[in-house]
Amino acid sequence: MYSVPSVVKKSVPTGLKTFFLPGPTGRLEALLNEGRSDATHVALVCHPHPLYGGTMHNKVVYRAMKAINSFGFPALRFNFGGAGLSEGEHDRGQGEVDDVRAGLDWLHSEFHKPIIFCGFSFGAATGLRAACSDPRVVGLISLGTPVAVEDRVYTYQFLHDCTRPKLFVSGALDQFSPEDKLRELVNLAAEPKELVLIPAADHFFEGHLPEMQDTVHHWVARYFQPGKQAEAS
């Protein structure tokens, strides 16, 4: 049976900042869930495919953000170019990598703290490409990692050299991430890494969002909660 060890969740500021951050082809609509003034880390959370309704308000993205923000870590979300009020247009993942870099740059200039990256589906595939090679990123969370999507090819060879802690979370019934293909992907990745399959969940974790959120929360606590870094090293 699926279970995640319980973690004490602390209350954090609930401030929400709406703004536009500078992107590679124009302004990107953004939201910052504020954190504690003594936060040790910040986070970037990226949304699924914009051509299929993906925005920063996606339920999976929101739940993952709440899991990370619960530690008092400021958490940034933004809409990829052409989504919501963001300028630009969808660029089949090429321009979106630069959008992610713009988000990382903004977090660094604003906070100068280590960054935790989290992405869902297209946001994971795109964001990992930018975050894995960025020394400012200290941990990566990939939700619903797409590996077998009709008319789109996702490759992850770069994970072989990505030595930061990595968490992969997918539904056991994910239609875009068959278990055998997903395990091949995770096997390719450098250590440290962890794969969690949520029983009976599909790509969107429909009906299983709490399990996904708890998995993210527990992993962040293990690696990045203040006082736990030494334990994880």
PDB file of C-alpha atoms in Angstrom:
ATOM      1  CA  MET A   1       0.000   0.000   0.000  1.00  0.00           C
ATOM      2  CA  TYR A   2       1.234   3.492  -0.812  1.00  0.00           C
ATOM      3  CA  SER A   3       2.272   5.564   2.176  1.00  0.00           C
ATOM      4  CA  VAL A   4       4.439   8.589   2.877  1.00  0.00           C
ATOM      5  CA  PRO A   5       5.926   9.287   6.328  1.00  0.00           C
ATOM      6  CA  SER A   6       4.189  12.180   8.011  1.00  0.00           C
ATOM      7  CA  VAL A   7       5.968  15.526   8.132  1.00  0.00           C
ATOM      8  CA  VAL A   8       5.100  18.409  10.426  1.00  0.00           C
ATOM      9  CA  LYS A   9       3.993  21.312   8.261  1.00  0.00           C
ATOM     10  CA  LYS A  10       4.734  24.844   9.461  1.00  0.00           C
ATOM     11  CA  SER A  11       2.603  27.882   8.826  1.00  0.00           C
ATOM     12  CA  VAL A  12       4.104  30.320   6.354  1.00  0.00           C
ATOM     13  CA  PRO A  13       3.216  33.762   5.005  1.00  0.00           C
ATOM     14  CA  THR A  14       0.366  33.628   2.527  1.00  0.00           C
ATOM     15  CA  GLY A  15       1.295  36.687   0.466  1.00  0.00           C
ATOM     16  CA  LEU A  16       0.868  36.376  -3.296  1.00  0.00           C
ATOM     17  CA  LYS A  17       2.695  38.697  -5.680  1.00  0.00           C
ATOM     18  CA  THR A  18       1.480  39.065  -9.273  1.00  0.00           C
ATOM     19  CA  PHE A  19       3.843  40.634 -11.788  1.00  0.00           C
ATOM     20  CA  PHE A  20       5.578  40.247 -15.142  1.00  0.00           C
ATOM     21  CA  LEU A  21       9.149  39.041 -15.375  1.00  0.00           C
ATOM     22  CA  PRO A  22      11.356  39.760 -18.397  1.00  0.00           C
ATOM     23  CA  GLY A  23      11.445  36.833 -20.821  1.00  0.00           C
ATOM     24  CA  PRO A  24      13.464  36.128 -23.956  1.00  0.00           C
ATOM     25  CA  THR A  25      10.688  37.321 -26.302  1.00  0.00           C
ATOM     26  CA  GLY A  26       8.657  39.599 -24.036  1.00  0.00           C
ATOM     27  CA  ARG A  27       7.078  39.757 -20.620  1.00  0.00           C
ATOM     28  CA  LEU A  28       6.079  36.553 -18.813  1.00  0.00           C
ATOM     29  CA  GLU A  29       3.043  36.588 -16.531  1.00  0.00           C
ATOM     30  CA  ALA A  30       4.164  35.391 -13.092  1.00  0.00           C
ATOM     31  CA  LEU A  31       3.005  34.618  -9.566  1.00  0.00           C
ATOM     32  CA  LEU A  32       5.222  34.490  -6.491  1.00  0.00           C
ATOM     33  CA  ASN A  33       3.948  32.736  -3.383  1.00  0.00           C
ATOM     34  CA  GLU A  34       5.987  34.526  -0.766  1.00  0.00           C
ATOM     35  CA  GLY A  35       7.938  32.747   1.948  1.00  0.00           C
ATOM     36  CA  ARG A  36       9.654  33.456   5.226  1.00  0.00           C
ATOM     37  CA  SER A  37      12.302  36.143   5.462  1.00  0.00           C
ATOM     38  CA  ASP A  38      14.799  33.523   6.687  1.00  0.00           C
ATOM     39  CA  ALA A  39      14.050  31.020   3.897  1.00  0.00           C
ATOM     40  CA  THR A  40      17.048  28.863   2.976  1.00  0.00           C
ATOM     41  CA  HIS A  41      15.819  28.038  -0.550  1.00  0.00           C
ATOM     42  CA  VAL A  42      13.508  29.280  -3.287  1.00  0.00           C
ATOM     43  CA  ALA A  43      11.606  27.315  -5.923  1.00  0.00           C
ATOM     44  CA  LEU A  44      10.506  27.470  -9.549  1.00  0.00           C
ATOM     45  CA  VAL A  45       7.463  25.398 -10.611  1.00  0.00           C
ATOM     46  CA  CYS A  46       6.670  24.988 -14.336  1.00  0.00           C
ATOM     47  CA  HIS A  47       3.339  24.128 -15.954  1.00  0.00           C
ATOM     48  CA  PRO A  48       2.285  21.526 -18.580  1.00  0.00           C
ATOM     49  CA  HIS A  49       1.894  21.982 -22.335  1.00  0.00           C
ATOM     50  CA  PRO A  50       0.364  25.392 -23.167  1.00  0.00           C
ATOM     51  CA  LEU A  51      -1.275  24.144 -26.376  1.00  0.00           C
ATOM     52  CA  TYR A  52      -3.352  21.688 -24.323  1.00  0.00           C
ATOM     53  CA  GLY A  53      -4.556  24.125 -21.698  1.00  0.00           C
ATOM     54  CA  GLY A  54      -1.500  24.128 -19.456  1.00  0.00           C
ATOM     55  CA  THR A  55      -0.972  27.242 -17.341  1.00  0.00           C
ATOM     56  CA  MET A  56       0.596  28.137 -14.022  1.00  0.00           C
ATOM     57  CA  HIS A  57      -2.845  27.603 -12.431  1.00  0.00           C
ATOM     58  CA  ASN A  58      -2.838  23.871 -13.240  1.00  0.00           C
ATOM     59  CA  LYS A  59      -3.896  21.758 -10.235  1.00  0.00           C
ATOM     60  CA  VAL A  60      -0.753  19.619 -10.193  1.00  0.00           C
ATOM     61  CA  VAL A  61       1.466  22.704 -10.412  1.00  0.00           C
ATOM     62  CA  TYR A  62      -0.488  24.421  -7.636  1.00  0.00           C
ATOM     63  CA  ARG A  63      -0.301  21.391  -5.320  1.00  0.00           C
ATOM     64  CA  ALA A  64       3.426  20.947  -5.917  1.00  0.00           C
ATOM     65  CA  MET A  65       3.995  24.646  -5.261  1.00  0.00           C
ATOM     66  CA  LYS A  66       2.073  24.419  -1.974  1.00  0.00           C
ATOM     67  CA  ALA A  67       4.184  21.448  -0.876  1.00  0.00           C
ATOM     68  CA  ILE A  68       7.410  23.406  -1.397  1.00  0.00           C
ATOM     69  CA  ASN A  69       6.075  26.735  -0.144  1.00  0.00           C
ATOM     70  CA  SER A  70       4.966  25.056   3.103  1.00  0.00           C
ATOM     71  CA  PHE A  71       8.628  25.148   4.213  1.00  0.00           C
ATOM     72  CA  GLY A  72       8.611  28.927   3.909  1.00  0.00           C
ATOM     73  CA  PHE A  73      10.425  28.811   0.569  1.00  0.00           C
ATOM     74  CA  PRO A  74       9.291  31.506  -1.889  1.00  0.00           C
ATOM     75  CA  ALA A  75       7.845  29.723  -4.956  1.00  0.00           C
ATOM     76  CA  LEU A  76       7.664  31.228  -8.435  1.00  0.00           C
ATOM     77  CA  ARG A  77       5.263  30.160 -11.169  1.00  0.00           C
ATOM     78  CA  PHE A  78       4.963  31.754 -14.602  1.00  0.00           C
ATOM     79  CA  ASN A  79       3.157  31.210 -17.882  1.00  0.00           C
ATOM     80  CA  PHE A  80       5.283  30.132 -20.818  1.00  0.00           C
ATOM     81  CA  GLY A  81       5.362  32.493 -23.801  1.00  0.00           C
ATOM     82  CA  GLY A  82       1.933  32.712 -25.417  1.00  0.00           C
ATOM     83  CA  ALA A  83       0.075  31.254 -22.414  1.00  0.00           C
ATOM     84  CA  GLY A  84      -2.209  33.423 -20.316  1.00  0.00           C
ATOM     85  CA  LEU A  85      -1.003  37.024 -20.443  1.00  0.00           C
ATOM     86  CA  SER A  86       2.580  36.124 -21.351  1.00  0.00           C
ATOM     87  CA  GLU A  87       3.942  37.638 -24.523  1.00  0.00           C
ATOM     88  CA  GLY A  88       5.520  35.548 -27.277  1.00  0.00           C
ATOM     89  CA  GLU A  89       4.247  32.225 -28.572  1.00  0.00           C
ATOM     90  CA  HIS A  90       4.705  28.487 -28.136  1.00  0.00           C
ATOM     91  CA  ASP A  91       8.062  27.406 -29.567  1.00  0.00           C
ATOM     92  CA  ARG A  92       7.886  23.575 -29.382  1.00  0.00           C
ATOM     93  CA  GLY A  93      10.044  23.537 -26.270  1.00  0.00           C
ATOM     94  CA  GLN A  94      13.019  25.503 -27.623  1.00  0.00           C
ATOM     95  CA  GLY A  95      11.959  28.977 -26.534  1.00  0.00           C
ATOM     96  CA  GLU A  96      10.402  27.540 -23.386  1.00  0.00           C
ATOM     97  CA  VAL A  97      13.847  26.415 -22.196  1.00  0.00           C
ATOM     98  CA  ASP A  98      14.854  30.064 -22.346  1.00  0.00           C
ATOM     99  CA  ASP A  99      11.665  30.990 -20.459  1.00  0.00           C
ATOM    100  CA  VAL A 100      12.762  28.659 -17.663  1.00  0.00           C
ATOM    101  CA  ARG A 101      16.200  30.260 -17.629  1.00  0.00           C
ATOM    102  CA  ALA A 102      14.509  33.651 -17.312  1.00  0.00           C
ATOM    103  CA  GLY A 103      12.619  32.372 -14.259  1.00  0.00           C
ATOM    104  CA  LEU A 104      15.829  31.042 -12.719  1.00  0.00           C
ATOM    105  CA  ASP A 105      17.573  34.346 -13.399  1.00  0.00           C
ATOM    106  CA  TRP A 106      14.759  36.296 -11.728  1.00  0.00           C
ATOM    107  CA  LEU A 107      14.828  34.104  -8.620  1.00  0.00           C
ATOM    108  CA  HIS A 108      18.593  34.442  -8.358  1.00  0.00           C
ATOM    109  CA  SER A 109      18.574  38.222  -8.740  1.00  0.00           C
ATOM    110  CA  GLU A 110      15.706  38.589  -6.256  1.00  0.00           C
ATOM    111  CA  PHE A 111      16.829  36.179  -3.514  1.00  0.00           C
ATOM    112  CA  HIS A 112      20.393  34.910  -4.105  1.00  0.00           C
ATOM    113  CA  LYS A 113      19.425  31.554  -2.585  1.00  0.00           C
ATOM    114  CA  PRO A 114      19.701  27.941  -3.826  1.00  0.00           C
ATOM    115  CA  ILE A 115      16.859  26.995  -6.172  1.00  0.00           C
ATOM    116  CA  ILE A 116      14.648  23.900  -6.216  1.00  0.00           C
ATOM    117  CA  PHE A 117      13.178  23.202  -9.650  1.00  0.00           C
ATOM    118  CA  CYS A 118       9.855  21.435 -10.127  1.00  0.00           C
ATOM    119  CA  GLY A 119       8.002  20.817 -13.375  1.00  0.00           C
ATOM    120  CA  PHE A 120       4.934  18.902 -14.479  1.00  0.00           C
ATOM    121  CA  SER A 121       4.698  17.094 -17.837  1.00  0.00           C
ATOM    122  CA  PHE A 122       5.900  19.484 -20.583  1.00  0.00           C
ATOM    123  CA  GLY A 123       7.120  21.767 -17.802  1.00  0.00           C
ATOM    124  CA  ALA A 124       9.256  18.929 -16.464  1.00  0.00           C
ATOM    125  CA  ALA A 125      10.699  17.906 -19.838  1.00  0.00           C
ATOM    126  CA  THR A 126      11.464  21.512 -20.752  1.00  0.00           C
ATOM    127  CA  GLY A 127      12.566  22.710 -17.357  1.00  0.00           C
ATOM    128  CA  LEU A 128      14.937  19.835 -16.682  1.00  0.00           C
ATOM    129  CA  ARG A 129      16.890  20.808 -19.792  1.00  0.00           C
ATOM    130  CA  ALA A 130      17.499  24.268 -18.370  1.00  0.00           C
ATOM    131  CA  ALA A 131      17.806  23.402 -14.683  1.00  0.00           C
ATOM    132  CA  CYS A 132      20.114  20.392 -14.832  1.00  0.00           C
ATOM    133  CA  SER A 133      22.996  22.459 -16.199  1.00  0.00           C
ATOM    134  CA  ASP A 134      22.410  25.437 -13.910  1.00  0.00           C
ATOM    135  CA  PRO A 135      24.682  25.423 -10.816  1.00  0.00           C
ATOM    136  CA  ARG A 136      22.170  27.574  -8.933  1.00  0.00           C
ATOM    137  CA  VAL A 137      19.694  24.650  -8.925  1.00  0.00           C
ATOM    138  CA  VAL A 138      20.295  22.222  -6.046  1.00  0.00           C
ATOM    139  CA  GLY A 139      17.366  19.814  -6.467  1.00  0.00           C
ATOM    140  CA  LEU A 140      14.950  18.765  -9.207  1.00  0.00           C
ATOM    141  CA  ILE A 141      11.411  17.365  -9.113  1.00  0.00           C
ATOM    142  CA  SER A 142       9.869  15.898 -12.259  1.00  0.00           C
ATOM    143  CA  LEU A 143       6.124  15.159 -12.152  1.00  0.00           C
ATOM    144  CA  GLY A 144       4.473  13.102 -14.879  1.00  0.00           C
ATOM    145  CA  THR A 145       7.691  13.011 -16.899  1.00  0.00           C
ATOM    146  CA  PRO A 146       6.575  12.502 -20.534  1.00  0.00           C
ATOM    147  CA  VAL A 147       8.416   9.758 -22.405  1.00  0.00           C
ATOM    148  CA  ALA A 148       5.916   8.400 -24.957  1.00  0.00           C
ATOM    149  CA  VAL A 149       3.725  11.171 -26.368  1.00  0.00           C
ATOM    150  CA  GLU A 150       2.294  10.948 -29.884  1.00  0.00           C
ATOM    151  CA  ASP A 151       3.965  13.397 -32.335  1.00  0.00           C
ATOM    152  CA  ARG A 152       6.433  14.649 -29.713  1.00  0.00           C
ATOM    153  CA  VAL A 153       9.842  13.223 -28.853  1.00  0.00           C
ATOM    154  CA  TYR A 154      11.388  13.797 -25.442  1.00  0.00           C
ATOM    155  CA  THR A 155      14.988  12.797 -24.775  1.00  0.00           C
ATOM    156  CA  TYR A 156      16.821  12.954 -21.472  1.00  0.00           C
ATOM    157  CA  GLN A 157      20.440  11.969 -22.132  1.00  0.00           C
ATOM    158  CA  PHE A 158      21.556  15.045 -20.200  1.00  0.00           C
ATOM    159  CA  LEU A 159      20.338  13.399 -16.977  1.00  0.00           C
ATOM    160  CA  HIS A 160      23.397  11.145 -17.096  1.00  0.00           C
ATOM    161  CA  ASP A 161      25.494  14.125 -15.957  1.00  0.00           C
ATOM    162  CA  CYS A 162      22.939  15.658 -13.578  1.00  0.00           C
ATOM    163  CA  THR A 163      24.260  14.860 -10.105  1.00  0.00           C
ATOM    164  CA  ARG A 164      21.879  16.981  -8.017  1.00  0.00           C
ATOM    165  CA  PRO A 165      19.141  15.148  -6.039  1.00  0.00           C
ATOM    166  CA  LYS A 166      16.229  14.237  -8.314  1.00  0.00           C
ATOM    167  CA  LEU A 167      12.684  13.073  -7.604  1.00  0.00           C
ATOM    168  CA  PHE A 168      10.518  11.515 -10.322  1.00  0.00           C
ATOM    169  CA  VAL A 169       6.814  11.126  -9.487  1.00  0.00           C
ATOM    170  CA  SER A 170       4.291   9.630 -11.913  1.00  0.00           C
ATOM    171  CA  GLY A 171       0.986   7.843 -11.793  1.00  0.00           C
ATOM    172  CA  ALA A 172       1.265   4.076 -12.183  1.00  0.00           C
ATOM    173  CA  LEU A 173      -1.311   4.413 -14.997  1.00  0.00           C
ATOM    174  CA  ASP A 174       0.285   7.453 -16.656  1.00  0.00           C
ATOM    175  CA  GLN A 175      -0.696   7.225 -20.319  1.00  0.00           C
ATOM    176  CA  PHE A 176       2.298   9.327 -21.410  1.00  0.00           C
ATOM    177  CA  SER A 177       4.864   7.606 -19.235  1.00  0.00           C
ATOM    178  CA  PRO A 178       4.635   3.788 -19.368  1.00  0.00           C
ATOM    179  CA  GLU A 179       6.413   2.279 -16.397  1.00  0.00           C
ATOM    180  CA  ASP A 180       9.035   0.407 -18.425  1.00  0.00           C
ATOM    181  CA  LYS A 181       9.985   3.533 -20.396  1.00  0.00           C
ATOM    182  CA  LEU A 182      10.003   5.657 -17.276  1.00  0.00           C
ATOM    183  CA  ARG A 183      12.285   3.236 -15.455  1.00  0.00           C
ATOM    184  CA  GLU A 184      14.668   3.306 -18.436  1.00  0.00           C
ATOM    185  CA  LEU A 185      14.752   7.092 -18.150  1.00  0.00           C
ATOM    186  CA  VAL A 186      15.384   7.045 -14.405  1.00  0.00           C
ATOM    187  CA  ASN A 187      18.075   4.382 -14.784  1.00  0.00           C
ATOM    188  CA  LEU A 188      19.837   6.723 -17.174  1.00  0.00           C
ATOM    189  CA  ALA A 189      19.964   9.518 -14.600  1.00  0.00           C
ATOM    190  CA  ALA A 190      22.915  10.034 -12.297  1.00  0.00           C
ATOM    191  CA  GLU A 191      22.541   9.467  -8.568  1.00  0.00           C
ATOM    192  CA  PRO A 192      21.039  10.613  -6.284  1.00  0.00           C
ATOM    193  CA  LYS A 193      17.574   9.898  -7.661  1.00  0.00           C
ATOM    194  CA  GLU A 194      14.242   8.509  -6.542  1.00  0.00           C
ATOM    195  CA  LEU A 195      11.232   7.208  -8.458  1.00  0.00           C
ATOM    196  CA  VAL A 196       7.767   7.128  -6.890  1.00  0.00           C
ATOM    197  CA  LEU A 197       4.780   5.639  -8.727  1.00  0.00           C
ATOM    198  CA  ILE A 198       1.377   6.581  -7.315  1.00  0.00           C
ATOM    199  CA  PRO A 199      -0.917   3.516  -7.534  1.00  0.00           C
ATOM    200  CA  ALA A 200      -4.024   3.879  -9.732  1.00  0.00           C
ATOM    201  CA  ALA A 201      -3.102   7.446 -10.721  1.00  0.00           C
ATOM    202  CA  ASP A 202      -3.055   8.690 -14.320  1.00  0.00           C
ATOM    203  CA  HIS A 203      -0.881  11.389 -15.903  1.00  0.00           C
ATOM    204  CA  PHE A 204      -2.821  14.164 -14.173  1.00  0.00           C
ATOM    205  CA  PHE A 205      -2.928  12.425 -10.746  1.00  0.00           C
ATOM    206  CA  GLU A 206      -6.716  12.736 -10.924  1.00  0.00           C
ATOM    207  CA  GLY A 207      -8.112  11.670  -7.553  1.00  0.00           C
ATOM    208  CA  HIS A 208      -4.578  11.271  -6.204  1.00  0.00           C
ATOM    209  CA  LEU A 209      -3.315  14.833  -5.881  1.00  0.00           C
ATOM    210  CA  PRO A 210      -2.839  14.556  -2.087  1.00  0.00           C
ATOM    211  CA  GLU A 211      -0.499  11.576  -2.527  1.00  0.00           C
ATOM    212  CA  MET A 212       1.539  13.483  -5.088  1.00  0.00           C
ATOM    213  CA  GLN A 213       1.701  16.550  -2.854  1.00  0.00           C
ATOM    214  CA  ASP A 214       2.751  14.510   0.186  1.00  0.00           C
ATOM    215  CA  THR A 215       5.465  12.767  -1.840  1.00  0.00           C
ATOM    216  CA  VAL A 216       6.936  16.114  -2.882  1.00  0.00           C
ATOM    217  CA  HIS A 217       6.665  17.458   0.665  1.00  0.00           C
ATOM    218  CA  HIS A 218       8.453  14.479   2.210  1.00  0.00           C
ATOM    219  CA  TRP A 219      11.270  14.563  -0.360  1.00  0.00           C
ATOM    220  CA  VAL A 220      11.863  18.298   0.114  1.00  0.00           C
ATOM    221  CA  ALA A 221      11.892  17.783   3.878  1.00  0.00           C
ATOM    222  CA  ARG A 222      14.477  15.029   3.564  1.00  0.00           C
ATOM    223  CA  TYR A 223      16.877  17.054   1.442  1.00  0.00           C
ATOM    224  CA  PHE A 224      16.234  20.736   2.044  1.00  0.00           C
ATOM    225  CA  GLN A 225      14.395  21.372   5.307  1.00  0.00           C
ATOM    226  CA  PRO A 226      16.720  23.482   7.500  1.00  0.00           C
ATOM    227  CA  GLY A 227      18.891  21.140   9.589  1.00  0.00           C
ATOM    228  CA  LYS A 228      18.315  18.162   7.253  1.00  0.00           C
ATOM    229  CA  GLN A 229      20.942  18.915   4.596  1.00  0.00           C
ATOM    230  CA  ALA A 230      23.668  17.029   6.445  1.00  0.00           C
ATOM    231  CA  GLU A 231      21.390  14.003   6.795  1.00  0.00           C
ATOM    232  CA  ALA A 232      20.808  13.869   3.017  1.00  0.00           C
ATOM    233  CA  SER A 233      24.449  14.277   2.004  1.00  0.00           C
TER     234      SER A 233
END
